[in-house]
Short mmCIF file of C-alpha atoms in Angstrom, two decimals:
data_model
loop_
_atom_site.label_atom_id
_atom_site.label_comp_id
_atom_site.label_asym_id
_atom_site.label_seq_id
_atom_site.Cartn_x
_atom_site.Cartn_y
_atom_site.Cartn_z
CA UNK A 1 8.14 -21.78 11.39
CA UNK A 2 8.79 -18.77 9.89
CA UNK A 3 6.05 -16.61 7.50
CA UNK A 4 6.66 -15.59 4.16
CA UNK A 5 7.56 -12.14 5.22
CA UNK A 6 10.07 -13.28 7.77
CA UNK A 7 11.63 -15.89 5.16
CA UNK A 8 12.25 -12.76 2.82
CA UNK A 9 13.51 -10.53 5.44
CA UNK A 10 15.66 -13.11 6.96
CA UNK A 11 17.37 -13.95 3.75
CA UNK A 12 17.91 -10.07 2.80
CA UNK A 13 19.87 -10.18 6.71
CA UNK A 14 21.41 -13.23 6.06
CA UNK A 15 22.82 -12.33 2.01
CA UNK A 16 23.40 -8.90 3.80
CA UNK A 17 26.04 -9.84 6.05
CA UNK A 18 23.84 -7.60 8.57
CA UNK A 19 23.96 -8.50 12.28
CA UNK A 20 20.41 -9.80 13.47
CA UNK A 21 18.84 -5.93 13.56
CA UNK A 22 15.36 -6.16 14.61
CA UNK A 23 12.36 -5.63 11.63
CA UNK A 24 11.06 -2.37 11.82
CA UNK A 25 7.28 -3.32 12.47
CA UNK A 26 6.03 0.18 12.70
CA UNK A 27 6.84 3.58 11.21
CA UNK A 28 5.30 7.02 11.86
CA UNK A 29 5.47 9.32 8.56
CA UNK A 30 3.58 12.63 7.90
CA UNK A 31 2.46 11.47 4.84
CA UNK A 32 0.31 8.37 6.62
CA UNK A 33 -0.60 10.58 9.43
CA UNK A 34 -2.17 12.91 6.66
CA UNK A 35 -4.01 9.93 5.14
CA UNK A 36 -5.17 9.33 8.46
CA UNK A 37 -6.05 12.69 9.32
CA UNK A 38 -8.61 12.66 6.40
CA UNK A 39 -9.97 8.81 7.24
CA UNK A 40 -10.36 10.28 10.70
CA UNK A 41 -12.63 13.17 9.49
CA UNK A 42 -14.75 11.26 7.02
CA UNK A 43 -15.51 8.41 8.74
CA UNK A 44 -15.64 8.59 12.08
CA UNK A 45 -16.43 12.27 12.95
CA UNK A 46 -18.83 12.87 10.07
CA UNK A 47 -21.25 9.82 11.09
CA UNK A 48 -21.25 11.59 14.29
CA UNK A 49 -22.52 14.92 12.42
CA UNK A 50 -24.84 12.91 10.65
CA UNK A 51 -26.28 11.41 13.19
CA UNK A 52 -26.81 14.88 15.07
CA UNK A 53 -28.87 16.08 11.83
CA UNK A 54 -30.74 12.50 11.81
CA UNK A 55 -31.98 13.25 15.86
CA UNK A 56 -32.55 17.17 14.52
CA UNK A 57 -34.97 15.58 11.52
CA UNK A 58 -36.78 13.90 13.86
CA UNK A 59 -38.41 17.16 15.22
CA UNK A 60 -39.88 17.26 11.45
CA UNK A 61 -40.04 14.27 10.38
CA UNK A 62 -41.41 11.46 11.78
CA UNK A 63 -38.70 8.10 11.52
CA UNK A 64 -40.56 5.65 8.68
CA UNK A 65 -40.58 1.61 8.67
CA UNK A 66 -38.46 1.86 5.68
CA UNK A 67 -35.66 4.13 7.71
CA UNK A 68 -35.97 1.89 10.89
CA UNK A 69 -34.91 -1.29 8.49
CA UNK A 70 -32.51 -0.19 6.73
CA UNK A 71 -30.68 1.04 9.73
CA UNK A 72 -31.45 -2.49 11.06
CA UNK A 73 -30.21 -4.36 8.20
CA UNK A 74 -27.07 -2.13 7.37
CA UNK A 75 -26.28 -2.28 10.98
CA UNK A 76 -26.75 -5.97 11.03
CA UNK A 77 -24.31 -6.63 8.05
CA UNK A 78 -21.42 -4.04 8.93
CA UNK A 79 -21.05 -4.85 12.20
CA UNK A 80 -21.46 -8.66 11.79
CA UNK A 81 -18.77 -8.15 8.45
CA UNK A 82 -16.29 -6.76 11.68
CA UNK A 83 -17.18 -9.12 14.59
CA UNK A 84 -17.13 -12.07 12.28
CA UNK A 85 -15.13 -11.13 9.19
CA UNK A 86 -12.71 -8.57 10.26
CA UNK A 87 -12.30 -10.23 13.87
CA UNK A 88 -13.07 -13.85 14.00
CA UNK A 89 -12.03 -14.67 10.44
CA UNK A 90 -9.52 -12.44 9.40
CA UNK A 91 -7.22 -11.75 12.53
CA UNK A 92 -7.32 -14.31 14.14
CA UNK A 93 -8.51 -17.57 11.73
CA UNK A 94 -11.10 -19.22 14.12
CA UNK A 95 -12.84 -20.87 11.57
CA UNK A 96 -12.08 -21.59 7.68
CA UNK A 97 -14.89 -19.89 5.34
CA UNK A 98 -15.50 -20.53 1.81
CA UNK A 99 -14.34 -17.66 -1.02
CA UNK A 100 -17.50 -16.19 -1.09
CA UNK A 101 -18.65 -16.02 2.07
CA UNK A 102 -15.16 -14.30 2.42
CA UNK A 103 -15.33 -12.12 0.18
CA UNK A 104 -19.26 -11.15 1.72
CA UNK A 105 -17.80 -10.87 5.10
CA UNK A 106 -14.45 -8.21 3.83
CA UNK A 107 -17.12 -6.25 1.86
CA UNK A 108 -19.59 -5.91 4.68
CA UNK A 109 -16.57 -5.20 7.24
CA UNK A 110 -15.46 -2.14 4.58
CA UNK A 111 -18.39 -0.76 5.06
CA UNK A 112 -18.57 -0.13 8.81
CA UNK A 113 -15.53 2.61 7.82
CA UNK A 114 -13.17 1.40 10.12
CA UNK A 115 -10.17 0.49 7.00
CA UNK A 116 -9.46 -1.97 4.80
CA UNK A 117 -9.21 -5.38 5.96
CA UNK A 118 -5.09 -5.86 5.83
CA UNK A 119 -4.67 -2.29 7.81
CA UNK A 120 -7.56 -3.38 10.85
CA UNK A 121 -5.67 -7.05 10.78
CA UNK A 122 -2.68 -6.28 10.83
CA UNK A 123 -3.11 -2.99 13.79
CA UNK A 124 -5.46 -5.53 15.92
CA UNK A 125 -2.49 -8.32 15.57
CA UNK A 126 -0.12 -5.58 17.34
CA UNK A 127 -2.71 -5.14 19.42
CA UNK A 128 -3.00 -8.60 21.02
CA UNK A 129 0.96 -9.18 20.62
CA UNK A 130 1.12 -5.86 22.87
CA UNK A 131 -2.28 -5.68 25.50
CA UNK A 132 -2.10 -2.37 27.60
CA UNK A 133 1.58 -2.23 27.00
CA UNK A 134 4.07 0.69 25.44
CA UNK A 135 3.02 0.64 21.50
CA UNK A 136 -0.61 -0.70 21.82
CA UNK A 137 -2.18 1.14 19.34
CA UNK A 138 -5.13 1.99 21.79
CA UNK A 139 -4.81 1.26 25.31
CA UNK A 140 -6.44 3.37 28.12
CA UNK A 141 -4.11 2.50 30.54
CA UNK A 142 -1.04 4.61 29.59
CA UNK A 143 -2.01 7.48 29.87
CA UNK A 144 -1.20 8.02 33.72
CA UNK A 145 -2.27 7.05 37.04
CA UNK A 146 -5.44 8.33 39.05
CA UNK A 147 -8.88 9.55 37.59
CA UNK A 148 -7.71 12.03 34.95
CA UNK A 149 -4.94 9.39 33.61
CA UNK A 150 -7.93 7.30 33.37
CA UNK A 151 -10.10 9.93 31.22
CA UNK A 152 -7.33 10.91 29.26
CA UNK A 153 -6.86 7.19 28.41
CA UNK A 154 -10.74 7.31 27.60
CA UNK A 155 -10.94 9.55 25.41
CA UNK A 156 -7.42 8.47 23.61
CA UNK A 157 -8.59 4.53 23.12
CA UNK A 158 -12.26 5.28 22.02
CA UNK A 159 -11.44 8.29 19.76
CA UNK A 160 -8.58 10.28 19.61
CA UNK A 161 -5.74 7.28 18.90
CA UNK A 162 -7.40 7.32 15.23
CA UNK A 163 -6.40 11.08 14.10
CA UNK A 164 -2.61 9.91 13.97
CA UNK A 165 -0.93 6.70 15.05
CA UNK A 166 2.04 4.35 14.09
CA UNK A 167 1.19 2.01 10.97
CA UNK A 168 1.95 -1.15 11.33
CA UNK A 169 4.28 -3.30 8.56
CA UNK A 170 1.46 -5.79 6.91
CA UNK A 171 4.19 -8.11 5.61
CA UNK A 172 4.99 -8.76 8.88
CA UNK A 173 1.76 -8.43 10.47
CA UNK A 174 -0.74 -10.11 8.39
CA UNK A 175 1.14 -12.79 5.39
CA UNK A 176 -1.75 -15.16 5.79
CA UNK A 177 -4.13 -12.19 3.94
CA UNK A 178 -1.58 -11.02 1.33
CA UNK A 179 -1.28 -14.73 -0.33
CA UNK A 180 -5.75 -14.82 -0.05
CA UNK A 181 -6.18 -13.08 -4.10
CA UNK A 182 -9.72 -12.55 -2.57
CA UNK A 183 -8.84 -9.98 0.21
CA UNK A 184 -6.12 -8.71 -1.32
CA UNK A 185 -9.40 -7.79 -4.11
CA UNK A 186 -11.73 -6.58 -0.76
CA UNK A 187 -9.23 -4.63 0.18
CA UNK A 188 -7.90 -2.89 -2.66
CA UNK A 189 -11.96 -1.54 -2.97
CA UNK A 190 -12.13 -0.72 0.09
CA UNK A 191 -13.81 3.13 -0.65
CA UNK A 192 -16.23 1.45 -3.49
CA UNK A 193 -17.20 -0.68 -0.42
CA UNK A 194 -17.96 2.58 1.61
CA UNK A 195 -19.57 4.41 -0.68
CA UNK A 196 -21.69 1.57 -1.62
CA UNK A 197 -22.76 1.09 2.12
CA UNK A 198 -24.02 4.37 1.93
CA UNK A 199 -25.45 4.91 -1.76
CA UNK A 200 -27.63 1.38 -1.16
CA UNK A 201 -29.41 2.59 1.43
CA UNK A 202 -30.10 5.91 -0.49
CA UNK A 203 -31.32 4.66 -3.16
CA UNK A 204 -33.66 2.26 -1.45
CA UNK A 205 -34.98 5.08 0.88
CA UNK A 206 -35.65 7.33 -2.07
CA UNK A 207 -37.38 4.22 -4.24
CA UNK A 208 -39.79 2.68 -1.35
CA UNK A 209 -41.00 6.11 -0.81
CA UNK A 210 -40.64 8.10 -3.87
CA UNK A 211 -39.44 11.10 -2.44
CA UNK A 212 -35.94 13.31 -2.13
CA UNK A 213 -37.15 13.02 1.45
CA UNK A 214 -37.25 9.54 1.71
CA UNK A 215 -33.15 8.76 0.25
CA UNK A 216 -32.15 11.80 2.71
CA UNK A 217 -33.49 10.07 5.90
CA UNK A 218 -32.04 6.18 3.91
CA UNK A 219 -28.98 7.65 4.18
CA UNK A 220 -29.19 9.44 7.46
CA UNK A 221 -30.71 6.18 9.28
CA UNK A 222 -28.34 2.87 7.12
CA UNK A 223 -25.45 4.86 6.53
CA UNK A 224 -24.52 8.11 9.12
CA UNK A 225 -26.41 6.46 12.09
CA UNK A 226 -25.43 2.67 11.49
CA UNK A 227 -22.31 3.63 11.29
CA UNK A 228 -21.65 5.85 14.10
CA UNK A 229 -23.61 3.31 16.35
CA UNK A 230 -20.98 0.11 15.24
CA UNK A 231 -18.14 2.46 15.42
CA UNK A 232 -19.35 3.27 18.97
CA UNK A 233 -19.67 -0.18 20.15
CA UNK A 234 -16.27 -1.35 18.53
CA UNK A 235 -14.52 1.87 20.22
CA UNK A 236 -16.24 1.11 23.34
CA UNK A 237 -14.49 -2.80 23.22
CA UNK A 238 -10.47 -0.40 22.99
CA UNK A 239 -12.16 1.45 25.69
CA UNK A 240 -14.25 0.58 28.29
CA UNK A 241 -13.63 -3.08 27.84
CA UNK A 242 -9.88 -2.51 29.09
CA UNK A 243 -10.97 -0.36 31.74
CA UNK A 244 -13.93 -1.30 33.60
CA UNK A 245 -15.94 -4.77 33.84
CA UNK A 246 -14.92 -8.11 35.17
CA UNK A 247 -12.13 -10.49 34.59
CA UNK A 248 -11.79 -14.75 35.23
CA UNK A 249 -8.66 -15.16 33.81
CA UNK A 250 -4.89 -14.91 33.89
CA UNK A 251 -3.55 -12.47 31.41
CA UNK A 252 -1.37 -10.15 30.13
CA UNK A 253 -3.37 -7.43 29.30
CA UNK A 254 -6.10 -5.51 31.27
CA UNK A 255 -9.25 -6.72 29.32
CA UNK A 256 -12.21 -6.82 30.68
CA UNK A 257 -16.14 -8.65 30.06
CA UNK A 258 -18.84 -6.46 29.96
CA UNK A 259 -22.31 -8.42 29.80
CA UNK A 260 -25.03 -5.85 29.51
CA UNK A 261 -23.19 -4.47 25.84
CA UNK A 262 -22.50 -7.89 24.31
CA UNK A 263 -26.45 -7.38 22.28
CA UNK A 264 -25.13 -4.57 21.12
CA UNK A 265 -21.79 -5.61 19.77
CA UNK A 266 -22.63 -8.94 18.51
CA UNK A 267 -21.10 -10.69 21.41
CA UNK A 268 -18.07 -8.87 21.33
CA UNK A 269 -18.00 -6.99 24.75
CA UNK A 270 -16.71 -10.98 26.09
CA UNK A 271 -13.73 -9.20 25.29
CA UNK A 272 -11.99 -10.43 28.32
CA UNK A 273 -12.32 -14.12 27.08
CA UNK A 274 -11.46 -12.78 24.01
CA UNK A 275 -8.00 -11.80 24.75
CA UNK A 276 -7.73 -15.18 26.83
CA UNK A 277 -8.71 -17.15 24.02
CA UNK A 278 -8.12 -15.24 21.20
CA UNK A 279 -8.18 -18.66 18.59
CA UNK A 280 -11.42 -19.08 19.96
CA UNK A 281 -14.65 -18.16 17.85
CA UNK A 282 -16.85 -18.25 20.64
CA UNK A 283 -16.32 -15.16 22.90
CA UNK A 284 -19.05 -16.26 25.04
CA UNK A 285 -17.34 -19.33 25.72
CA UNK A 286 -20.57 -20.78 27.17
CA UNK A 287 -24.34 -20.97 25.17
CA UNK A 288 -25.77 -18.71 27.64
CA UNK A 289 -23.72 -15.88 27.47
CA UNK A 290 -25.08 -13.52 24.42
CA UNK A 291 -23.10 -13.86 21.13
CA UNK A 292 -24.60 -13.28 18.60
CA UNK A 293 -21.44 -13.29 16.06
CA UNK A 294 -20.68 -16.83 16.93
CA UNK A 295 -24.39 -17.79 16.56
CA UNK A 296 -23.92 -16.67 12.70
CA UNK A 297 -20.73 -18.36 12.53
CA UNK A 298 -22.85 -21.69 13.63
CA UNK A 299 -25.81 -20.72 11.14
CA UNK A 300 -23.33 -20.70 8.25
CA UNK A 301 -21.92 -23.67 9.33
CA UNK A 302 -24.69 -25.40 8.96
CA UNK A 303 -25.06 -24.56 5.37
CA UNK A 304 -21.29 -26.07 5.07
CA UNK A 305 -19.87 -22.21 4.71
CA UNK A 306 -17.97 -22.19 7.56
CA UNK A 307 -15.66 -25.12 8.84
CA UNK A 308 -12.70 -25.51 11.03
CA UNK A 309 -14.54 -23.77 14.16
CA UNK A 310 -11.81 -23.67 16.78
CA UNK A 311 -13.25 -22.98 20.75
CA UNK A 312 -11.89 -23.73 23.62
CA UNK A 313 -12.94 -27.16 25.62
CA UNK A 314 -14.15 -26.92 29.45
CA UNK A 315 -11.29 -28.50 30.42
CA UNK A 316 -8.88 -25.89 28.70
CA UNK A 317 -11.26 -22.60 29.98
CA UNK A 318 -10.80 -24.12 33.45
CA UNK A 319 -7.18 -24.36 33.80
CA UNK A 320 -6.97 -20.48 32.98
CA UNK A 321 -9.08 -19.23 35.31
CA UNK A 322 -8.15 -17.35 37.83
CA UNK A 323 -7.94 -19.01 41.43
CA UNK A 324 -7.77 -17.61 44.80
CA UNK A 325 -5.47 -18.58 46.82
CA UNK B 1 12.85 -19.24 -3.11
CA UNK B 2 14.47 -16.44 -5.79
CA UNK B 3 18.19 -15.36 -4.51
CA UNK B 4 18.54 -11.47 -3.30
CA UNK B 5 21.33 -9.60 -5.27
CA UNK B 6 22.81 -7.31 -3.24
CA UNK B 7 25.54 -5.11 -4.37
CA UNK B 8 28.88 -3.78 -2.32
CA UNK B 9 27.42 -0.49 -3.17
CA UNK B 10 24.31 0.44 -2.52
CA UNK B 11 23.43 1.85 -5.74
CA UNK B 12 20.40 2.31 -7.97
CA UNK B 13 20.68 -1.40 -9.39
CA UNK B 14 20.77 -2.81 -6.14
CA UNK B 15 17.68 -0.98 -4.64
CA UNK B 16 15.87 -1.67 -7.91
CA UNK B 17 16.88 -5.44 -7.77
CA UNK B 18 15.90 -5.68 -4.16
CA UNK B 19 12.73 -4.20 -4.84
CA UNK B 20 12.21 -6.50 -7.74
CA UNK B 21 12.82 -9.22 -5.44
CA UNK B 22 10.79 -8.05 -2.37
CA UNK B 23 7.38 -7.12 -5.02
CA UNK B 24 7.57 -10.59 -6.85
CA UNK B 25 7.99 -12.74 -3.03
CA UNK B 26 4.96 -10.17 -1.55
CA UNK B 27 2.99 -10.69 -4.47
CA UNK B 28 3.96 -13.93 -5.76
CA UNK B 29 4.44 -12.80 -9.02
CA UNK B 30 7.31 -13.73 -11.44
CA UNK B 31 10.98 -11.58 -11.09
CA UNK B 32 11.66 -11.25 -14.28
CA UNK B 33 8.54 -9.65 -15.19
CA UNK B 34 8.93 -6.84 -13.20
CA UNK B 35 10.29 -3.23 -14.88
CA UNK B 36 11.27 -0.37 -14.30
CA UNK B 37 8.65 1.41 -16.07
CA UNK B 38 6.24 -0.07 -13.68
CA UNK B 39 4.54 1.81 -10.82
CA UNK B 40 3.63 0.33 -7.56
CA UNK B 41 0.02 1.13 -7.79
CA UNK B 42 0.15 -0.86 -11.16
CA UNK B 43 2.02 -3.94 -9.78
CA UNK B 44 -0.93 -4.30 -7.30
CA UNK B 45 0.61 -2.72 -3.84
CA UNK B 46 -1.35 -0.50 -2.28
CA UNK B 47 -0.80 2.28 0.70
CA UNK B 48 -0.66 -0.40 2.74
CA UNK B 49 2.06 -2.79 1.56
CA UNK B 50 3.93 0.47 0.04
CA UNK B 51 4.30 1.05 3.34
CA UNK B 52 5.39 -2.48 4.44
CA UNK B 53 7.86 -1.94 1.56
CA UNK B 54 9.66 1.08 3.10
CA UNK B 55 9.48 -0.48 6.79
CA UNK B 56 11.87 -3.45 5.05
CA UNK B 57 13.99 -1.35 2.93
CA UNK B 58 14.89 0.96 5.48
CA UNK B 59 15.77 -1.62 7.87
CA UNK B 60 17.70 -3.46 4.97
CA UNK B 61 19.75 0.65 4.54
CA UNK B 62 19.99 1.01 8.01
CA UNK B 63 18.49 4.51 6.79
CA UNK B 64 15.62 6.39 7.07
CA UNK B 65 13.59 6.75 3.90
CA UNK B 66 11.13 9.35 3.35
CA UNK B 67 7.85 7.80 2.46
CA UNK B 68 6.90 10.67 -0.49
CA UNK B 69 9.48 9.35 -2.53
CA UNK B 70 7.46 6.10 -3.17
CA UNK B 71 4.41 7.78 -3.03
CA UNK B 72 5.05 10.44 -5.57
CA UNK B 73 7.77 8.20 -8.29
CA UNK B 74 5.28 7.63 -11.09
CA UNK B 75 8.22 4.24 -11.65
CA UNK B 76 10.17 1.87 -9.94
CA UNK B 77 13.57 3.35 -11.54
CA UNK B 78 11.98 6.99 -10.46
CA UNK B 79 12.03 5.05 -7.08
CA UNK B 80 15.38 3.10 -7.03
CA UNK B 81 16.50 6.71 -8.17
CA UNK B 82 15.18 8.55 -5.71
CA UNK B 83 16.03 5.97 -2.60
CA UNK B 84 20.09 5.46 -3.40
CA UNK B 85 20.41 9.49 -4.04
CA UNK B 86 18.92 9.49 -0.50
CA UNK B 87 20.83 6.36 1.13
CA UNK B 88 24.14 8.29 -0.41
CA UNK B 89 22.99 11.82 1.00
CA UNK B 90 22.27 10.50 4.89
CA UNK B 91 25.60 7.90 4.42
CA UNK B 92 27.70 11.59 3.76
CA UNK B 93 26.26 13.15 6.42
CA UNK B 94 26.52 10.34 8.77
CA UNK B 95 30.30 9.74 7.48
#
């Protein structure tokens, strides 16, 4: 069945009289790459600065109780909003979720930095339609054979792809979102939601200990830091977890599991299974394997927030394993 | 589903009616509500679906369209302006 967008665009062909020409699902302008250019600097090398003068502070300034939680609890709610809400939810609809808890999940996503809901959707889409081939948005494994192919596709997948890249065409990419009137709301706040992430903290910091001091180190420790650390796990997953790590299945793509970061990245380093079962809100796949995002997925379920929860049965993991012959 | 005028020409009435069209099916709003005095940022699109917009229309020209020119029109007539003065432009030079 065709989406909306595709119904529109194949009529316009159709009344047209054009020949079947391909959608354009990408474009490259100087005008985006500006915008990006500016998202780049804000919010991804700027928590990085912040979290240098955080480390510098600590020379001076002993880390409180108060700084320690709210790092903790803003870390908590960003990177679950992305792992559950941006990820699970959003992309790729492994569960069904009530409007608020929705609306909860796109906020706390927002505030991990990383764009607004329709943009990360709709790039992460591409991403799976393309795994580790020409126009993935950020795979290290195009960037040349041998060691230094290797580094250069590092440093391009965990960092550098951000400064300027193709933008993808939402219509196409993500339909389901635009008809939602609550994330098309999330996501036309998405700044308030930053700034937010990083003014709550502040003001907490500077109330619970009555000082200028205290809503400095707030926002050093549950906004710069918090952020740089989820950014740094969620990079690491376009990295690492396409480069090095292990693999059971048959794919298309060069994903990889790595178990020792999954506490880290609320489960999301079972990136491998991931891209094997992408419909599948379990990434662990199995209740032993850490992951965390899925074990919040069950909690809300359980208060009849979250419904629908598609994974994989042992039967169906099984038959896509990989088998030596 | 609302039928797509499209004109032998491609003039300013046609791009504004196919933008009518393409805002009120991406937004699910009604066609004939939509003016020209209205902006895009007022409709409800954002950078993002702005975007999507000129990704559709410039596959529907078969010519490249500058994004600035939806960026910067303060109106959709400012835009359906600016978009067939630059369809005609690349058309002569392609011609």
């Amino acid at each position: 069945m065709l989406n909306r967008g595709d119904q529109i665009a194949h009529q316009m062909f159709q009344q047209a009289q054009l020949p079947g020409q391909p959608r354009q699902k990408v474009i490259d302008s100087p005008h985006l790459h500006k915008m990006q250019r500016m998202h780049f600097f804000l919010f991804d090398v700027l928590p990085i600065l912040g979290t240098a003068c955080a480390i510098v502070l600590l020379f001076f300034h002993p880390i409180t109780t108060v700084d320690l939680t709210l790092f903790f609890v803003f870390w908590m709610l960003s990177g679950l909003g992305i792992s559950i809400g941006y990820h699970r939810l959003f992309t790729h609809r492994s569960f069904k979720a009530s409007a608020p808890v929705r609306a909860a999940l796109g906020i706390f996503g927002s505030m991990a930095g990383q764009g607004g809901v329709i943009s990360w959707t709709a790039m992460h889409r591409r991403h799976h339609e393309l795994g580790d081939q020409e126009g993935d948005l950020h795979s290290p494994n195009l960037h040349g054979s041998g060691f230094s192919g290797k580094i250069k596709g590092f440093i391009h997948a965990h960092f550098t792809w951000m400064v300027a890249h193709p933008y993808p065409n939402v219509v196409h990419y993500a339909p389901d979102l635009l008809k939602d009137r609550v994330m098309i709301w999330v996501n036309r706040h998405y700044y308030t939601w930053i700034i937010l992430g990083l003014l709550i903290p502040t003001v907490i910091g500077g109330l619970v200990s009555q000082s200028w001091m205290g809503a400095l180190t707030g926002f050093l420790w549950g906004g710069m830091v918090r952020m740089f650390i989820v950014e740094q796990g969620i990079f690491a997953l376009n990295s690492l977890c396409h480069l090095i790590g292990r693999r059971r299945f048959v794919t298309d793509d060069q994903s990889t599991n790595i178990s020792w970061l999954a506490p880290f990245i609320f489960g999301e380093s079972w990136h491998h299974n991931h891209h094997a079962f992408p419909g599948s809100a379990s990434f662990g796949l199995a209740w032993y394997r850490i992951d965390p995002g899925y074990w919040v997925i069950r909690l809300l379920a359980l208060f009849g927030q979250a419904w629908d929860i598609k994974v994989p049965t042992k039967e169906q993991i099984e038959r896509r394993e990989i088998r030596s012959a | 589903m609302d039928h797509v005028q499209i004109a032998e020409k491609v003039d300013e009435a046609a791009v504004f009616a196919w933008l009518k069209t393409y805002i009120s099916n991406v937004l699910g709003m009604d066609q004939a509500s939509i003016k020209g005095s209205d902006g895009l940022d007022s409709l409800g699109l954002d950078s993002a679906l702005t975007t999507a917009l000129a990704m559709d229309l410039e596959t529907w020209l078969g010519v490249e369209i500058p994004l600035a020119i939806l960026f910067e029109a303060e109106t959709l007539d400012n835009i359906a302006t600016g978009v067939a003065r630059e369809a005609e432009r690349q058309h002569a030079t392609a011609g």
